[in-house]
Amino acid sequence: MNFKIATIPGDGIGPEIMTEALKVLDKVGEKYGHTFTYTEVLAGGAAIDAVGECLPQETLDICKSSDAVMLAAVGGPKWDNMPGGERPERALLGLRKELGLFANLRPAMVFPQLADASPLKPEIIDGGLDIVIVRELTGGIYFGERGTEEGTPEGTVAYDIEKYSEKEINRIARVAFDMAMKRDKKVTSVDKANVLDSSRLWRKTVAEMAKEYPEVELDNLYVDNTAMQLVRNPKQFDVIVTSNIFGDILSDEASQITGSIGMLPSASLGEGNFGMYEPVHGSAPNIAGQNIANPIATILSAAMMLRYTLGLSKEADAIEKAVNTFLDQGYRTPDLASRTAVEAGDYTTTSQTGDLIASFITK
Ligand code: NAD
């Protein structure tokens, strides 16, 4: 089959890691008989430099007419002094909004070969970890009514409203249950239903949807308990579904317990399987242009795209297997290698990593 992918290399290490991800995708295409047609588009600092704005209309048009979007990273010190609304990172908000991306998927994976990198004790993380956090991305308190009232008898008062509709909750819950069906069939819905009305509606709506998925086990947890459980016993989780603000905080916590930011992919999904796929990390300007960035998060983002948007799960498995082979054989990018190894120059470069992982793709 032929798939149209819009690619946004962006800034900093973006172009280097994107090149490696496309190398791996091309190898998948060759082995499995698919063609990926890439259209490279501008966003972020690169777009500001080229056309004076961080998210040109042409970029949006091409993204919308593609099957999926792959983004590396945007931003960097060169543009740090620009006003907030004009900074490269605004492109991310614009893309989410214009592409209708309402679900953010952040896997928190610890590869058993890298368990040492986790700040958690070996007995907690032993054998690796594989959780997905499904975060609602376009509703809740970040988008609710807000305001600041000055000069009240209590001084200045400010507020932000957490508001969810059944429609929004249903939409995100469906993503979580569908995902659980492709994984270990367990959903943990996270809320604060002991205090918040919006959480009580969340819990009730998720429970209704669970009836459509009798094979999936549903658990409800309060967000404070979830924050504790993520460090005490993270292996109890398979798919976590939660609101925008709780998901923001929990997904950052979960990424820290993996210990290696260069390994973490993410996806933002819209209606009808459309999605944008990107590593969790930023543009790492401190290491840009040196061929030392870890491209694996971007390569694993490509695997997510195959699985969740293009419906190619065998091909996605092949990429994840190839990454495992790379680690099993002892290859390490500088961020994964020991300090002594890095000082001795004993590490795998960005381009070697892409070459090796591509060579490990099997059918
Ligand atoms: P960062 O994620 O870019 O870097 C944090 C640290 O992790 C740095 O030491 C960096 O060298 C290292 N690192 C990150 N990715 C790596 C990789 N693939 N391989 C090896 N090491 C890696 O975060 P930051 O330094 O806070 O931000 C840098 C720029 O990126 C800023 O302009 C920020 O706004 C932007 N940013 C963009 C995104 C995005 O595009 N989605 C996300 C976060 C930050």
Coordinates of C-alpha atoms and ligand atoms in Angstrom, one line a residue, residues 13 17 71-77 80 87 89 92 261-263 278-287 292-297 333 335, ligand 1:
I13 CA 18.4 17.6 16.6
I17 CA 16.5 12.1 14.2
L71 CA 7.2 15.7 13.9
A72 CA 10.7 15.7 15.3
A73 CA 11.0 18.7 17.6
V74 CA 10.8 22.5 17.5
G75 CA 12.4 25.4 19.4
G76 CA 15.8 26.6 20.4
P77 CA 17.7 29.5 22.0
D80 CA 13.8 32.2 22.9
R87 CA 7.7 31.4 19.5
E89 CA 6.6 26.1 20.3
L92 CA 2.6 22.6 18.5
I261 CA 14.0 10.6 27.5
G262 CA 15.6 9.6 24.2
M263 CA 13.5 6.4 24.1
E278 CA 6.6 12.7 17.8
P279 CA 9.2 12.0 20.4
V280 CA 8.4 13.2 24.0
H281 CA 11.7 15.1 24.2
G282 CA 12.5 18.6 22.7
S283 CA 15.0 19.8 20.1
A284 CA 18.0 19.3 22.4
P285 CA 19.9 22.3 20.9
N286 CA 22.9 21.5 23.2
I287 CA 23.7 18.4 21.2
I292 CA 25.1 12.0 18.9
A293 CA 21.3 12.4 19.5
N294 CA 19.3 9.3 20.2
P295 CA 16.8 8.8 17.3
I296 CA 15.0 5.8 19.0
A297 CA 12.1 7.9 20.4
T333 CA 23.8 6.0 22.0
D335 CA 22.6 9.2 26.5
Ligands
NAD1 P1 15.0 18.7 25.6 O1 14.1 17.5 25.7 O2 15.2 19.2 24.2 O3 16.4 18.4 26.3 C1 16.5 18.0 27.6 C2 17.8 17.2 27.8 O4 17.7 15.9 27.3 C3 19.0 17.9 27.1 O5 20.2 17.6 27.9 C4 19.1 17.1 25.8 O6 20.4 17.1 25.3 C5 18.6 15.7 26.2 N1 18.0 15.0 25.1 C6 16.7 15.3 24.7 N2 16.5 14.5 23.6 C7 17.5 13.7 23.4 C8 17.8 12.7 22.5 N3 17.0 12.3 21.5 N4 19.1 12.1 22.6 C9 19.9 12.5 23.5 N5 19.7 13.4 24.4 C10 18.5 14.1 24.4 O7 14.3 19.8 26.5 P2 14.8 21.3 26.7 O8 16.3 21.4 26.7 O9 14.0 21.8 27.9 O10 14.2 22.1 25.5 C11 15.0 22.4 24.3 C12 14.1 23.1 23.3 O11 13.1 22.2 22.8 C13 13.3 24.3 23.8 O12 13.3 25.3 22.8 C14 11.9 23.7 24.1 O13 10.9 24.7 24.1 C15 11.8 22.7 23.0 N6 10.8 21.6 23.2 C16 10.2 21.2 22.2 C17 9.3 20.1 22.3 C18 8.6 19.6 21.1 O14 8.9 20.0 20.0 N7 7.6 18.8 21.2 C19 9.1 19.5 23.5 C20 9.9 20.0 24.6 C21 10.7 21.0 24.5

